[in-house]
XYZ file of C-alpha atoms in Angstrom:
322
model
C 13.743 65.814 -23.351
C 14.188 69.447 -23.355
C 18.440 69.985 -22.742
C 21.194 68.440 -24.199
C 24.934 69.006 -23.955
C 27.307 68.091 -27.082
C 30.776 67.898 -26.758
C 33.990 66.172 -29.099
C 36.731 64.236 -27.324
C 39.991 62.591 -28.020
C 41.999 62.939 -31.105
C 40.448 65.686 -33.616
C 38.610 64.186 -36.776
C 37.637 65.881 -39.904
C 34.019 66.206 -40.129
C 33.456 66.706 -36.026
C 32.127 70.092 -36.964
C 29.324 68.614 -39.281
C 28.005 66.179 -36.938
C 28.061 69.213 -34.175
C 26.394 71.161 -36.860
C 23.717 68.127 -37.202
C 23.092 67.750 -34.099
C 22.123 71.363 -32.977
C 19.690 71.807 -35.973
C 18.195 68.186 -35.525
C 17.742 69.582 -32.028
C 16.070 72.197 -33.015
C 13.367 70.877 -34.813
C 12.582 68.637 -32.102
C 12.512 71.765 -29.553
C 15.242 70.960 -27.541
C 18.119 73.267 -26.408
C 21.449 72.505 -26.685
C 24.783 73.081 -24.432
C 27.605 72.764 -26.311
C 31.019 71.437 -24.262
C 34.330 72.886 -25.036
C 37.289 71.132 -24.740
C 36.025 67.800 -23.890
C 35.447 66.064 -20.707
C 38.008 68.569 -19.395
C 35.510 71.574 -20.420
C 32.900 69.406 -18.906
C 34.166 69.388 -15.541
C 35.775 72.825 -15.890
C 32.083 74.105 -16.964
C 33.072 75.611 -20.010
C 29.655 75.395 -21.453
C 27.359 78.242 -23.468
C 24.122 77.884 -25.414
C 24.536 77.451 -29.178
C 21.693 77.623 -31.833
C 21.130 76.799 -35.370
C 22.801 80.431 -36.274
C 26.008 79.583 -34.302
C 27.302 76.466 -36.202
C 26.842 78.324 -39.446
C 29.659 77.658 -41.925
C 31.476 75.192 -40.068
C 30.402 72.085 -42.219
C 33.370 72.465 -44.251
C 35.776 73.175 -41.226
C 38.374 70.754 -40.450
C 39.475 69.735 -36.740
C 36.842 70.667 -33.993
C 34.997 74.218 -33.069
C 34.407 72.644 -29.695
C 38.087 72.349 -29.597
C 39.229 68.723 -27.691
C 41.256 67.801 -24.909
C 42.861 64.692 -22.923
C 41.863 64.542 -18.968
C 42.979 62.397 -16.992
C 40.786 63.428 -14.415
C 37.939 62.112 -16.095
C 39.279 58.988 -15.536
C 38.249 59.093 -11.437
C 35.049 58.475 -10.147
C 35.787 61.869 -8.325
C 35.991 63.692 -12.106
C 33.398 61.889 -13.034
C 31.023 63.370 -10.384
C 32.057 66.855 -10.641
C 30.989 66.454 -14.445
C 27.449 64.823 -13.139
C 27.029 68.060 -11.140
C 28.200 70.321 -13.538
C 25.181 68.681 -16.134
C 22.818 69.084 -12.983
C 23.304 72.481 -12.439
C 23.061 73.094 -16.462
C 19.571 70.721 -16.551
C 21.534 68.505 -19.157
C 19.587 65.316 -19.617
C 21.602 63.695 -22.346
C 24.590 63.711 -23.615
C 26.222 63.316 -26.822
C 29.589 62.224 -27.304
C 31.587 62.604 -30.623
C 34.832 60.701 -30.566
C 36.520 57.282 -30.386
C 36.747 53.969 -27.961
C 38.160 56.494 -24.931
C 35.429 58.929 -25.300
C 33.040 56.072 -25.113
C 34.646 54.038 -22.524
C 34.362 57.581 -20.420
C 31.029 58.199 -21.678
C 29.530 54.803 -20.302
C 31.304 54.988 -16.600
C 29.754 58.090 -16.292
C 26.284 56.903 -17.323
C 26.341 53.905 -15.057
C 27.512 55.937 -12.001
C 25.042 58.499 -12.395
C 22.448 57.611 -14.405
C 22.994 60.378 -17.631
C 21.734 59.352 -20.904
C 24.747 59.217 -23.451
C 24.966 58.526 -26.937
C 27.791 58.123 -29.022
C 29.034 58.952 -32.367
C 31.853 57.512 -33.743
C 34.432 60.144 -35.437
C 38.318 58.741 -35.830
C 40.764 58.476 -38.498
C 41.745 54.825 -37.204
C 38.142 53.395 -38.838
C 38.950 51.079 -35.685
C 35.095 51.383 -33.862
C 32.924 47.871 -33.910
C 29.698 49.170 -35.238
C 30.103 51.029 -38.198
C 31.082 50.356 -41.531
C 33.063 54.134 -41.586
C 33.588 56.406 -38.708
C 34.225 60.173 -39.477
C 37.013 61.250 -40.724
C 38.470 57.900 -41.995
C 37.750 58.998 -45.652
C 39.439 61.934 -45.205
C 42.565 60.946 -43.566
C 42.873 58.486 -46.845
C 42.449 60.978 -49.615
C 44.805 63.167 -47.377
C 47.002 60.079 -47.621
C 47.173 59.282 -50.969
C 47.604 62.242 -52.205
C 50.699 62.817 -50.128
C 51.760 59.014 -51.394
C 51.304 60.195 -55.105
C 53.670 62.993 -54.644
C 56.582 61.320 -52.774
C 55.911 58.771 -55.574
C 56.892 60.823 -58.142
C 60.104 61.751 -56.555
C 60.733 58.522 -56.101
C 60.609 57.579 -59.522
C 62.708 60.521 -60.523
C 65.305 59.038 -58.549
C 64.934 55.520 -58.442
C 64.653 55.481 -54.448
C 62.968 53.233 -52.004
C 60.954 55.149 -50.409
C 59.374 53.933 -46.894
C 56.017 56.211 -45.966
C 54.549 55.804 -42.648
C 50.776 56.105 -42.398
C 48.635 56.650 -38.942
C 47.237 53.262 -36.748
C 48.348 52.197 -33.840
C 46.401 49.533 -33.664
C 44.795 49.182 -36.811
C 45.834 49.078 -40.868
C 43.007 50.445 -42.637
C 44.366 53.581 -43.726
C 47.321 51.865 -44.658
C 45.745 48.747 -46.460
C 43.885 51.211 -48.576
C 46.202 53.832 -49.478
C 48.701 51.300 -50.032
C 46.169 49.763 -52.784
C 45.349 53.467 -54.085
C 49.125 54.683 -54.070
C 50.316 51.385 -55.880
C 52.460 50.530 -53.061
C 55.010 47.448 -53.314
C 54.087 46.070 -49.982
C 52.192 47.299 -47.165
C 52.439 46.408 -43.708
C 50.153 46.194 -41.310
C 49.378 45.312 -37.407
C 47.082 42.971 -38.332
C 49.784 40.528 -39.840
C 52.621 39.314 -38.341
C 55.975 41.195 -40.357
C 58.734 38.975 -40.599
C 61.906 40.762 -41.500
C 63.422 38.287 -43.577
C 59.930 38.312 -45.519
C 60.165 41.832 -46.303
C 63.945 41.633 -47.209
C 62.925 38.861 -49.640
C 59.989 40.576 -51.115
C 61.965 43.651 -51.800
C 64.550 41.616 -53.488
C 61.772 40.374 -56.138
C 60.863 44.093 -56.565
C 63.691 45.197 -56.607
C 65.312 42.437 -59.269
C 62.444 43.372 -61.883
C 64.287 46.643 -62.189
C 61.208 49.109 -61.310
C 61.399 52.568 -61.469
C 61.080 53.368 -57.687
C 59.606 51.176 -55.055
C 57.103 52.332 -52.567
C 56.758 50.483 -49.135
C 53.481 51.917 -46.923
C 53.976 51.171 -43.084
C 51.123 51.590 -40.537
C 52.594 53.221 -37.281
C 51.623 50.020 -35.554
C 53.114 47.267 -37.152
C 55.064 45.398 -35.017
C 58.206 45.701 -36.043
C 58.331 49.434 -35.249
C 57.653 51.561 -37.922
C 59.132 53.013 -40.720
C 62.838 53.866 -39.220
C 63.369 50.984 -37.090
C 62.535 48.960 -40.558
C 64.910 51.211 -42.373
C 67.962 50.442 -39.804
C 67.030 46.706 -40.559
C 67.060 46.728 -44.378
C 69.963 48.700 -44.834
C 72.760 46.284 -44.358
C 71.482 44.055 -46.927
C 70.125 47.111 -49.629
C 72.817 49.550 -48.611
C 73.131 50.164 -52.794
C 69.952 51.684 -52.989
C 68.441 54.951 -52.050
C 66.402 54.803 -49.281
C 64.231 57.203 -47.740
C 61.307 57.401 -44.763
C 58.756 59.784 -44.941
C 56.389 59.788 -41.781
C 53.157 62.061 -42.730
C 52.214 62.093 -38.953
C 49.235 64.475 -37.910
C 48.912 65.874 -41.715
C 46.780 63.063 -41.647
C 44.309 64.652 -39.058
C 43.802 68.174 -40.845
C 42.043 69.474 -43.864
C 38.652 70.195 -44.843
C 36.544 66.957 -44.901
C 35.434 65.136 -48.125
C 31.858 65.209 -49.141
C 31.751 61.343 -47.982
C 32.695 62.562 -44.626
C 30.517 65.783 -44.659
C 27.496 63.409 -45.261
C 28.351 60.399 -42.900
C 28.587 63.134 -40.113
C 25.836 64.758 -41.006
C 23.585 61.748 -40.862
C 25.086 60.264 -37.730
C 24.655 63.325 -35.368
C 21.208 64.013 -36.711
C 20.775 60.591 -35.852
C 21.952 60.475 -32.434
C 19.207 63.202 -31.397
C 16.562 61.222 -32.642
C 17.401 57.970 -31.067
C 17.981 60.112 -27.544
C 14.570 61.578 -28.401
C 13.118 57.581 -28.830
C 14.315 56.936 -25.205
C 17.638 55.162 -26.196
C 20.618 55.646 -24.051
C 24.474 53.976 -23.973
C 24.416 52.990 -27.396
C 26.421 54.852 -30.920
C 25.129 55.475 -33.963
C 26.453 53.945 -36.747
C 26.012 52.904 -40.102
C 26.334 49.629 -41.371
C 25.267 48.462 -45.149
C 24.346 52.247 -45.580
C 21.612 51.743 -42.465
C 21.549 53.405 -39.730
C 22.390 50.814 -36.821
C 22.611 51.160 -32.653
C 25.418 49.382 -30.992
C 25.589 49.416 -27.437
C 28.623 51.662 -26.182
C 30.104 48.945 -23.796
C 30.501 47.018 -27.533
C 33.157 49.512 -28.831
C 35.763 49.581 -26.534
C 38.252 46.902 -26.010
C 37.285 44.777 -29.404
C 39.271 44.895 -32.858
C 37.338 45.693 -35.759
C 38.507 43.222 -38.658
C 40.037 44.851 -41.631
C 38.933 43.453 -45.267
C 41.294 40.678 -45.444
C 39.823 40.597 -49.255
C 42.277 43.570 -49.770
C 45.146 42.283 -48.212
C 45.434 39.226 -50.531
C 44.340 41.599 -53.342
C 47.344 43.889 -52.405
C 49.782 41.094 -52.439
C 48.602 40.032 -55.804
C 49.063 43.432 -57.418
C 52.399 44.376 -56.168
């Protein structure tokens, strides 16, 4: 294999830039030229595509968001969109391709392989931690340092006023970020998508914090929960806690920017060098991931439409420490 093209797709991720980074100088030492894909499938079909080398992704490790730069299409999504990218990688001599992003990416990613026979490989980078097939995915450590530290400050306003404060945390469809920086930030209750939220529950729960006279009280919400978010909870609580303070604090896409720990640096790092050598091995349709601090292959049609389980160890554990 002598071409590949690289691109980033979906929502942005800290640490996209180091696994971009990887993969052009993993390429390189395997002799193999890379084509780097700007803005996504949308660049892809628009051919916005330019040799990079080792040089060109100097100093972007520490970079947060993408350098490719990202972008929805929803031509993509058409067998017609998807052919005008096949010929666009025929006319460039791409042979592979690797794909940095989440479920969509992938799910895109394996129609076009199966229509027109393009080796893909994918490499899972999204704040949500939601992918089946690795233990982290890029930019989840990041999002809950980014997190927590916002928690810790609105904590300490809370305490200087003695306010309920409700903070809602990114996941649509999954808690992780807000199971752990719930734990981290000390968090009264945290509520997730993952478990049913009864309303009366949460009224009584608050009650018992509440009662013991704390300081301040910190509720973390995941955007997904079902009983829809952090203001529609607020409108429900307060008839019956109109005496207290109350405030919502949505941190929103703050969660999605800043310069990417070290944990992320070196996940992304070892997961787009990765994904060049298994292309290089002959493998095809499958992402890199890491599980047990391994390097494992899962096949792409596998991370789409499942649930990864969150560590139901740490809910219980949550509920105990409140």
């Amino acid at each position: 294999m002598k071409k590949i093209g690289v691109l980033t797709s979906g929502g942005d991720s800290p640490g996209m830039n180091a696994a971009f980074r990887a993969v052009v100088r993993t390429a390189k030492t395997l002799n193999m030229e890379v084509m780097a894909i700007r803005h996504g499938y949308k660049g892809l079909i628009e051919d916005d595509i330019t040799k990079v080398t080792p040089h060109d992704v100097s100093n972007i490790i520490q970079r947060g968001g993408t350098v490719l730069k990202s972008a929805r299409c929803d031509e993509f999504r058409t067998k017609e969109g998807r052919e005008k990218a096949a010929n666009v990688l025929k006319k460039h001599k791409i042979e592979a391709l690797i794909t940095i992003g989440g479920d969509g990416t992938f799910q895109g990613a394996t129609h076009l392989a199966n229509e027109h026979d393009i080796n893909v490989i994918g490499v899972p980078a999204t704040i949500d931690n939601d992918l089946v097939g690795s233990d982290e995915t890029i930019g989840y450590d990041t999002a809950l340092n980014t997190a927590m530290e916002a928690i810790d400050k609105i904590r300490d306003t809370a305490d200087a006023h003695d306010r309920l404060f409700l903070v809602e945390v990114m996941g649509r469809d999954a808690g992780f970020i807000a199971l752990e920086t719930g734990i981290a930030g000390g968090a009264e209750l945290i509520l997730l998508p993952e478990s049913l939220t009864d309303i009366d529950d949460v009224k009584a729960s608050l009650n018992e914090v509440l009662s013991e006279q704390r300081r301040s009280s910190l509720v973390v919400i995941a955007e997904g929960d079902d009983t829809g978010g952090a203001l529609k909870i607020s409108e429900e609580l307060k008839p019956d806690f109109s005496k207290y303070e109350m405030r919502v604090c949505i941190l929103g896409h703050v969660q999605r920017g800043g310069n990417p720990t070290a944990r992320d640096r070196v996940l992304a790092s070892r997961l787009g060098s990765a994904a060049v050598s298994v292309l290089n091995e002959g493998h095809s349709q499958v992402m890199v991931g890491v599980v047990n601090n391994k390097v494992k292959l899962t096949p792409l049609k596998m991370t789409f439409g499942k649930k990864k389980d969150i560590n139901f160890d740490l809910l219980e554990l949550a509920k105990t420490l409140r």
